[in-house]
């Protein structure tokens, strides 16, 4: 069978990334240009600045990727691009760039949902084996899903309020940490003790999650201690938060593993970079002899390799897009059709 080289484009937030992936599993070369340092000056991602920086940098990111891959556009079989969800201006830059490449070089255009991309990043580690339990934990998603095959998503549960990444970012702000909140909070937690016994929510039979109560509890705890004139050890708050948040995830994952006799599991999304979470999930997988895959750190956060990997099953089905394709700032990935 002929090898298939897909060029992926990802610009949904503040990373300009282009990658070439062979046969959906083998990363040839990935360039990720992070704008984090610029946005850190503003305390968070500024959408208008993000779009402008994508526009300034995307051609250079393509050139760097092709040069390092030692490939030309003629050798590429298809162009894959994140069309949803994300910052609309940022998505537009990547989508119009991908359309232009597809038009000029006469390549098929494939649309990829960003969260499907996070899931398929695991294909770059080892091929997904179905049925599969997938835990998606990112800035906007907390989802537990069964996958029966490629793009066959069966939702078990999701967050009823805030996403876990969003909660890491909010709690980081409460303890005075700057953007990016998640990784900073994890670093602070390493210096603290999880001795504050924050509540673990959602002790019910569902597979849904909830994090807004934990966030409010911590806001109130920090404020009350301050009013009382007590010293608040922020590292302990960070460590205790991490334990309570991750415990909620492991509780639900454990219930799903036992109920559905799970053999294969993956974790995807930015929060899967969290070391404590990786350790706890690994322990759980060992206990139940589940084959667990978590992407290496650089594939946990946004990158185009995952987009090119996720496009591969769509390439085989001939799911190609017209140039009228529009980006969507919000779209749920369960709506992605098989
Ligand atoms: O998947 P992602 O890069 O972007 C979205 O698609 O949302 O996830 C970003 C989220 C942010 O909320 C960020 O704070 C969180 O992932 N995150 C982390 C860590 N690294 C990134 N949260 C906890 N610990 C980390 N090490
Ligand atoms: Zn992401």
CSV table of C-alpha atoms and ligand atoms in Angstrom, one decimal:
chain,number,residue,atom,x,y,z
A,1,UNK,CA,0.0,0.0,0.0
A,2,UNK,CA,1.3,3.5,-0.9
A,3,UNK,CA,2.4,5.6,2.1
A,4,UNK,CA,0.2,8.6,2.8
A,5,UNK,CA,1.7,11.8,4.0
A,6,UNK,CA,-0.7,14.3,5.6
A,7,UNK,CA,0.2,17.9,6.3
A,8,UNK,CA,-1.6,19.1,9.4
A,9,UNK,CA,-2.3,22.8,10.3
A,10,UNK,CA,-3.3,23.8,13.9
A,11,UNK,CA,-4.0,27.4,14.9
A,12,UNK,CA,-7.0,27.2,17.2
A,13,UNK,CA,-5.5,29.0,20.1
A,14,UNK,CA,-2.0,30.4,20.7
A,15,UNK,CA,0.2,27.9,19.0
A,16,UNK,CA,1.0,28.1,15.3
A,17,UNK,CA,1.8,24.5,14.4
A,18,UNK,CA,2.3,22.5,11.1
A,19,UNK,CA,3.3,18.9,11.0
A,20,UNK,CA,3.7,16.1,8.5
A,21,UNK,CA,2.6,12.6,9.6
A,22,UNK,CA,3.0,9.4,7.6
A,23,UNK,CA,0.1,6.9,7.6
A,24,UNK,CA,-1.5,8.5,10.6
A,25,UNK,CA,1.0,7.1,13.0
A,26,UNK,CA,4.5,8.2,12.1
A,27,UNK,CA,5.5,11.8,12.9
A,28,UNK,CA,7.9,13.1,10.2
A,29,UNK,CA,8.4,16.6,11.6
A,30,UNK,CA,6.4,19.0,13.7
A,31,UNK,CA,6.9,22.7,14.2
A,32,UNK,CA,5.1,24.4,17.1
A,33,UNK,CA,5.5,28.1,17.5
A,34,UNK,CA,4.1,29.1,20.9
A,35,UNK,CA,2.9,32.6,21.5
A,36,UNK,CA,2.9,32.0,25.3
A,37,UNK,CA,5.6,34.5,26.1
A,38,UNK,CA,3.7,37.3,24.4
A,39,UNK,CA,0.3,36.5,25.9
A,40,UNK,CA,1.9,36.2,29.4
A,41,UNK,CA,2.4,39.9,29.3
A,42,UNK,CA,-1.4,40.3,29.2
A,43,UNK,CA,-2.2,37.6,31.8
A,44,UNK,CA,-4.0,35.4,29.2
A,45,UNK,CA,-4.5,34.8,25.5
A,46,UNK,CA,-5.5,38.0,23.6
A,47,UNK,CA,-7.5,36.7,20.6
A,48,UNK,CA,-6.7,39.7,18.3
A,49,UNK,CA,-2.9,39.4,19.1
A,50,UNK,CA,-3.1,35.6,18.5
A,51,UNK,CA,-4.6,35.9,15.0
A,52,UNK,CA,-2.1,38.5,14.0
A,53,UNK,CA,0.8,36.4,15.2
A,54,UNK,CA,-0.6,33.3,13.4
A,55,UNK,CA,-0.7,35.4,10.2
A,56,UNK,CA,2.8,36.7,10.6
A,57,UNK,CA,4.3,33.3,11.4
A,58,UNK,CA,2.4,30.6,9.5
A,59,UNK,CA,4.4,30.7,6.3
A,60,UNK,CA,7.6,30.5,8.2
A,61,UNK,CA,6.3,27.6,10.2
A,62,UNK,CA,5.4,25.7,6.9
A,63,UNK,CA,8.8,26.4,5.4
A,64,UNK,CA,10.6,25.2,8.6
A,65,UNK,CA,8.5,22.0,8.7
A,66,UNK,CA,9.1,21.1,5.0
A,67,UNK,CA,12.8,21.9,5.3
A,68,UNK,CA,13.3,19.7,8.4
A,69,UNK,CA,11.1,16.9,6.9
A,70,UNK,CA,13.2,17.2,3.7
A,71,UNK,CA,10.0,17.1,1.8
A,72,UNK,CA,8.2,19.3,-0.8
A,73,UNK,CA,4.5,20.1,-1.1
A,74,UNK,CA,4.3,17.8,-4.1
A,75,UNK,CA,5.0,14.8,-1.9
A,76,UNK,CA,2.0,15.6,0.4
A,77,UNK,CA,-1.2,13.7,-0.1
A,78,UNK,CA,-3.7,15.8,1.8
A,79,UNK,CA,-4.0,19.0,3.9
A,80,UNK,CA,-5.7,18.6,7.3
A,81,UNK,CA,-6.8,21.6,9.4
A,82,UNK,CA,-8.5,22.3,12.7
A,83,UNK,CA,-11.8,23.9,11.9
A,84,UNK,CA,-13.4,23.8,15.4
A,85,UNK,CA,-13.5,24.7,18.3
A,86,UNK,CA,-11.2,27.6,19.2
A,87,UNK,CA,-10.7,31.4,18.8
A,88,UNK,CA,-12.5,32.3,15.6
A,89,UNK,CA,-9.8,34.7,14.3
A,90,UNK,CA,-7.1,32.1,15.0
A,91,UNK,CA,-9.1,29.3,13.3
A,92,UNK,CA,-9.7,31.5,10.2
A,93,UNK,CA,-5.9,32.0,9.7
A,94,UNK,CA,-5.2,28.3,9.7
A,95,UNK,CA,-8.2,27.4,7.7
A,96,UNK,CA,-7.6,29.9,4.9
A,97,UNK,CA,-3.9,28.9,4.9
A,98,UNK,CA,-4.8,25.2,4.5
A,99,UNK,CA,-7.4,26.0,1.8
A,100,UNK,CA,-4.8,28.0,-0.1
A,101,UNK,CA,-2.3,25.1,0.0
A,102,UNK,CA,-5.0,22.6,-1.0
A,103,UNK,CA,-6.0,24.9,-3.9
A,104,UNK,CA,-2.6,25.8,-5.2
A,105,UNK,CA,-1.1,22.3,-4.9
A,106,UNK,CA,-4.4,20.5,-5.8
A,107,UNK,CA,-4.6,18.4,-2.7
A,108,UNK,CA,-7.7,17.2,-0.8
A,109,UNK,CA,-8.7,19.2,2.2
A,110,UNK,CA,-9.7,17.4,5.4
A,111,UNK,CA,-11.4,19.1,8.4
A,112,UNK,CA,-10.4,17.9,11.9
A,113,UNK,CA,-12.1,18.6,15.2
A,114,UNK,CA,-9.5,19.8,17.7
A,115,UNK,CA,-10.6,17.3,20.4
A,116,UNK,CA,-10.6,14.4,17.9
A,117,UNK,CA,-7.0,15.6,17.3
A,118,UNK,CA,-6.2,15.3,21.0
A,119,UNK,CA,-7.6,11.8,21.0
A,120,UNK,CA,-5.7,10.7,17.9
A,121,UNK,CA,-2.4,12.1,19.3
A,122,UNK,CA,-2.2,8.7,21.0
A,123,UNK,CA,-2.0,7.1,17.5
A,124,UNK,CA,1.5,8.6,17.3
A,125,UNK,CA,2.4,6.6,20.4
A,126,UNK,CA,0.8,3.3,19.4
A,127,UNK,CA,-2.2,2.6,17.3
A,128,UNK,CA,-5.5,2.9,19.0
A,129,UNK,CA,-7.2,-0.4,19.9
A,130,UNK,CA,-10.9,-0.6,20.2
A,131,UNK,CA,-13.1,-0.7,22.2
A,132,UNK,CA,-11.4,2.1,24.0
A,133,UNK,CA,-12.1,4.3,27.0
A,134,UNK,CA,-11.0,7.9,26.3
A,135,UNK,CA,-10.7,10.6,29.0
A,136,UNK,CA,-10.5,14.0,27.4
A,137,UNK,CA,-9.2,16.7,29.7
A,138,UNK,CA,-8.4,20.1,28.3
A,139,UNK,CA,-9.1,23.8,28.8
A,140,UNK,CA,-12.6,23.4,27.4
A,141,UNK,CA,-13.5,19.7,27.8
A,142,UNK,CA,-13.8,17.1,30.5
A,143,UNK,CA,-15.3,14.1,28.7
A,144,UNK,CA,-15.4,10.3,29.3
A,145,UNK,CA,-16.1,8.5,26.1
A,146,UNK,CA,-16.2,4.9,24.8
A,147,UNK,CA,-14.9,4.5,21.3
A,148,UNK,CA,-16.0,1.4,19.4
A,149,UNK,CA,-13.9,2.3,16.3
A,150,UNK,CA,-12.5,5.2,14.5
A,151,UNK,CA,-14.7,8.3,15.0
A,152,UNK,CA,-17.3,6.2,16.8
A,153,UNK,CA,-17.7,8.2,20.0
A,154,UNK,CA,-20.2,7.0,22.6
A,155,UNK,CA,-20.3,9.6,25.4
A,156,UNK,CA,-20.5,8.3,29.0
A,157,UNK,CA,-20.3,11.6,30.8
A,158,UNK,CA,-19.0,15.1,30.7
A,159,UNK,CA,-18.6,18.1,33.0
A,160,UNK,CA,-21.8,19.7,34.1
A,161,UNK,CA,-20.1,23.1,34.6
A,162,UNK,CA,-16.4,24.0,34.3
A,163,UNK,CA,-13.8,22.0,32.4
A,164,UNK,CA,-10.9,20.7,34.5
A,165,UNK,CA,-8.2,22.8,32.7
A,166,UNK,CA,-10.3,25.9,33.2
A,167,UNK,CA,-10.5,25.0,36.9
A,168,UNK,CA,-6.7,24.6,37.1
A,169,UNK,CA,-6.4,28.1,35.5
A,170,UNK,CA,-8.9,29.7,37.9
A,171,UNK,CA,-7.5,28.1,41.0
A,172,UNK,CA,-4.0,29.2,39.8
A,173,UNK,CA,-5.3,32.8,39.7
A,174,UNK,CA,-6.8,32.4,43.3
A,175,UNK,CA,-3.3,31.5,44.6
A,176,UNK,CA,-1.7,34.4,42.7
A,177,UNK,CA,-0.1,32.5,39.8
A,178,UNK,CA,0.0,34.0,36.3
A,179,UNK,CA,-0.8,32.6,32.9
A,180,UNK,CA,-0.4,29.7,32.0
A,181,UNK,CA,-2.2,28.6,35.1
A,182,UNK,CA,-2.2,24.8,34.8
A,183,UNK,CA,1.5,24.2,34.5
A,184,UNK,CA,2.3,26.9,37.1
A,185,UNK,CA,-0.1,25.4,39.6
A,186,UNK,CA,1.4,21.9,39.1
A,187,UNK,CA,4.9,23.3,39.9
A,188,UNK,CA,3.6,25.1,43.0
A,189,UNK,CA,1.8,21.9,44.1
A,190,UNK,CA,5.1,20.1,44.1
A,191,UNK,CA,6.3,22.3,46.9
A,192,UNK,CA,3.2,21.8,49.1
A,193,UNK,CA,1.4,19.1,51.0
A,194,UNK,CA,-2.1,17.9,50.1
A,195,UNK,CA,-3.3,18.4,53.7
A,196,UNK,CA,-6.4,20.5,53.3
A,197,UNK,CA,-9.0,17.8,52.4
A,198,UNK,CA,-10.9,19.7,49.7
A,199,UNK,CA,-14.2,18.0,48.8
A,200,UNK,CA,-14.3,15.4,45.9
A,201,UNK,CA,-17.5,16.1,44.0
A,202,UNK,CA,-19.9,13.9,42.1
A,203,UNK,CA,-20.0,10.8,44.3
A,204,UNK,CA,-22.9,9.5,42.3
A,205,UNK,CA,-23.6,6.8,39.7
A,206,UNK,CA,-23.2,9.0,36.7
A,207,UNK,CA,-20.0,9.5,34.7
A,208,UNK,CA,-20.5,13.2,34.8
A,209,UNK,CA,-18.0,15.7,36.4
A,210,UNK,CA,-18.3,19.0,38.2
A,211,UNK,CA,-15.6,21.4,39.2
A,212,UNK,CA,-17.2,24.7,39.9
A,213,UNK,CA,-18.0,23.7,43.5
A,214,UNK,CA,-14.4,22.8,44.2
A,215,UNK,CA,-13.3,26.2,42.7
A,216,UNK,CA,-15.8,28.1,44.9
A,217,UNK,CA,-14.8,26.1,48.0
A,218,UNK,CA,-11.2,27.1,47.5
A,219,UNK,CA,-12.0,30.8,46.8
A,220,UNK,CA,-14.0,30.8,50.1
A,221,UNK,CA,-11.3,28.9,52.0
A,222,UNK,CA,-8.6,31.4,50.9
A,223,UNK,CA,-10.8,34.5,51.6
A,224,UNK,CA,-11.9,33.2,55.0
A,225,UNK,CA,-8.4,32.4,56.1
A,226,UNK,CA,-7.3,35.9,55.1
A,227,UNK,CA,-10.2,37.5,56.9
A,228,UNK,CA,-9.2,35.6,60.1
A,229,UNK,CA,-5.7,36.8,59.6
A,230,UNK,CA,-4.3,33.3,59.1
A,231,UNK,CA,-1.4,32.6,56.9
A,232,UNK,CA,-2.4,30.6,53.8
A,233,UNK,CA,0.2,28.2,52.5
A,234,UNK,CA,-0.5,28.5,48.8
A,235,UNK,CA,1.6,25.5,47.8
A,236,UNK,CA,-0.7,23.4,50.1
A,237,UNK,CA,-3.8,24.8,48.5
A,238,UNK,CA,-2.4,23.9,45.1
A,239,UNK,CA,-1.4,20.4,46.2
A,240,UNK,CA,-4.8,19.8,47.9
A,241,UNK,CA,-6.7,21.1,44.9
A,242,UNK,CA,-4.8,18.8,42.5
A,243,UNK,CA,-5.6,15.8,44.7
A,244,UNK,CA,-9.3,16.6,44.9
A,245,UNK,CA,-9.6,17.3,41.2
A,246,UNK,CA,-7.7,14.2,40.1
A,247,UNK,CA,-9.6,12.0,42.6
A,248,UNK,CA,-12.8,13.0,40.9
A,249,UNK,CA,-11.4,11.9,37.6
A,250,UNK,CA,-9.9,8.6,38.9
A,251,UNK,CA,-13.2,7.7,40.7
A,252,UNK,CA,-15.2,8.0,37.5
A,253,UNK,CA,-12.6,6.3,35.4
A,254,UNK,CA,-12.4,3.4,37.9
A,255,UNK,CA,-16.2,3.0,37.8
A,256,UNK,CA,-16.1,2.9,34.0
A,257,UNK,CA,-13.2,0.4,33.9
A,258,UNK,CA,-15.1,-2.0,36.2
A,259,UNK,CA,-18.6,-1.5,34.6
A,260,UNK,CA,-17.4,-1.9,31.0
A,261,UNK,CA,-14.5,-4.2,31.6
A,262,UNK,CA,-12.2,-1.8,29.9
A,263,UNK,CA,-9.0,-3.3,28.3
A,264,UNK,CA,-7.7,-0.2,26.5
A,265,UNK,CA,-7.7,3.4,27.6
A,266,UNK,CA,-6.2,6.7,26.5
A,267,UNK,CA,-6.0,10.1,28.0
A,268,UNK,CA,-5.9,13.2,25.9
A,269,UNK,CA,-5.8,17.0,26.1
A,270,UNK,CA,-3.6,19.6,27.8
A,271,UNK,CA,-4.3,18.5,31.4
A,272,UNK,CA,-2.9,15.1,30.6
A,273,UNK,CA,0.5,16.8,30.8
A,274,UNK,CA,0.0,16.9,34.6
A,275,UNK,CA,2.5,14.6,36.2
A,276,UNK,CA,0.4,13.8,39.3
A,277,UNK,CA,-2.6,12.9,37.2
A,278,UNK,CA,-0.4,10.7,34.9
A,279,UNK,CA,0.9,8.9,38.0
A,280,UNK,CA,-2.6,8.3,39.5
A,281,UNK,CA,-4.0,7.1,36.2
A,282,UNK,CA,-1.1,4.8,35.7
A,283,UNK,CA,-1.6,3.2,39.1
A,284,UNK,CA,-5.3,2.7,38.3
A,285,UNK,CA,-4.4,1.1,35.0
A,286,UNK,CA,-1.9,-1.2,36.6
A,287,UNK,CA,-4.5,-2.2,39.3
A,288,UNK,CA,-7.0,-3.3,36.6
A,289,UNK,CA,-4.5,-4.4,34.0
A,290,UNK,CA,-5.7,-1.8,31.5
A,291,UNK,CA,-3.5,-0.9,28.6
A,292,UNK,CA,-3.2,2.9,29.2
A,293,UNK,CA,-1.7,5.3,26.7
A,294,UNK,CA,-1.0,8.9,27.5
A,295,UNK,CA,0.9,11.0,24.9
A,296,UNK,CA,4.4,12.4,25.7
A,297,UNK,CA,4.2,15.9,27.1
A,298,UNK,CA,4.9,17.7,23.9
A,299,UNK,CA,1.9,15.9,22.2
A,300,UNK,CA,-0.4,16.7,25.2
A,301,UNK,CA,-0.6,20.4,24.4
A,302,UNK,CA,-1.7,21.8,21.1
A,303,UNK,CA,0.2,20.6,18.1
A,304,UNK,CA,-0.5,19.9,14.4
A,305,UNK,CA,0.8,16.3,14.5
A,306,UNK,CA,-2.4,15.2,16.3
A,307,UNK,CA,-4.4,16.9,13.6
A,308,UNK,CA,-2.6,15.1,10.8
A,309,UNK,CA,-2.9,11.8,12.7
A,310,UNK,CA,-6.7,12.4,13.2
A,311,UNK,CA,-7.2,13.1,9.5
A,312,UNK,CA,-5.8,9.7,8.4
A,313,UNK,CA,-9.0,7.7,8.9
A,314,UNK,CA,-11.0,10.5,7.2
A,315,UNK,CA,-8.5,10.4,4.2
A,316,UNK,CA,-9.3,6.7,3.8
A,317,UNK,CA,-13.0,7.3,3.8
A,318,UNK,CA,-12.6,10.1,1.2
A,319,UNK,CA,-14.1,12.7,3.6
A,320,UNK,CA,-12.8,15.7,1.8
A,321,UNK,CA,-14.1,19.3,2.2
A,322,UNK,CA,-15.2,22.0,-0.2
A,323,UNK,CA,-13.4,25.4,-0.2
A,324,UNK,CA,-16.6,26.8,1.3
A,325,UNK,CA,-15.7,25.2,4.6
A,326,UNK,CA,-16.0,27.6,7.5
A,327,UNK,CA,-14.5,27.5,11.0
A,328,UNK,CA,-16.7,27.2,14.1
A,329,UNK,CA,-15.6,28.6,17.4
A,330,UNK,CA,-17.8,26.1,19.2
A,331,UNK,CA,-18.8,22.6,18.1
A,332,UNK,CA,-19.1,19.5,20.1
A,333,UNK,CA,-17.0,16.6,18.8
A,334,UNK,CA,-19.7,14.0,19.4
A,335,UNK,CA,-21.4,15.6,16.5
A,336,UNK,CA,-18.5,14.5,14.3
A,337,UNK,CA,-20.1,11.8,12.0
A,338,UNK,CA,-18.5,8.5,11.4
B,1,LIG,O1,-5.7,20.9,25.3
B,1,LIG,P1,-5.2,22.3,25.6
B,1,LIG,O2,-3.7,22.6,25.3
B,1,LIG,O3,-6.1,23.4,25.0
B,1,LIG,C1,-7.4,23.1,24.8
B,1,LIG,O4,-7.7,22.5,23.8
B,1,LIG,O5,-8.2,23.5,25.7
B,1,LIG,O6,-5.4,22.4,27.2
B,1,LIG,C2,-5.1,23.6,27.8
B,1,LIG,C3,-5.4,23.4,29.3
B,1,LIG,C4,-5.2,24.7,30.1
B,1,LIG,O7,-6.3,24.9,30.9
B,1,LIG,C5,-4.0,24.4,30.9
B,1,LIG,O8,-3.9,25.1,32.1
B,1,LIG,C6,-4.0,22.9,31.1
B,1,LIG,O9,-4.5,22.4,29.9
B,1,LIG,N1,-2.7,22.4,31.4
B,1,LIG,C7,-2.4,21.8,32.6
B,1,LIG,C8,-1.1,21.4,32.5
B,1,LIG,N2,-0.6,21.8,31.3
B,1,LIG,C9,-1.6,22.3,30.6
B,1,LIG,N3,-3.2,21.6,33.7
B,1,LIG,C10,-2.6,20.9,34.7
B,1,LIG,N4,-1.3,20.6,34.7
B,1,LIG,C11,-0.5,20.8,33.6
B,1,LIG,N5,0.8,20.4,33.7
B,2,LIG,ZN1,-6.1,21.6,22.8
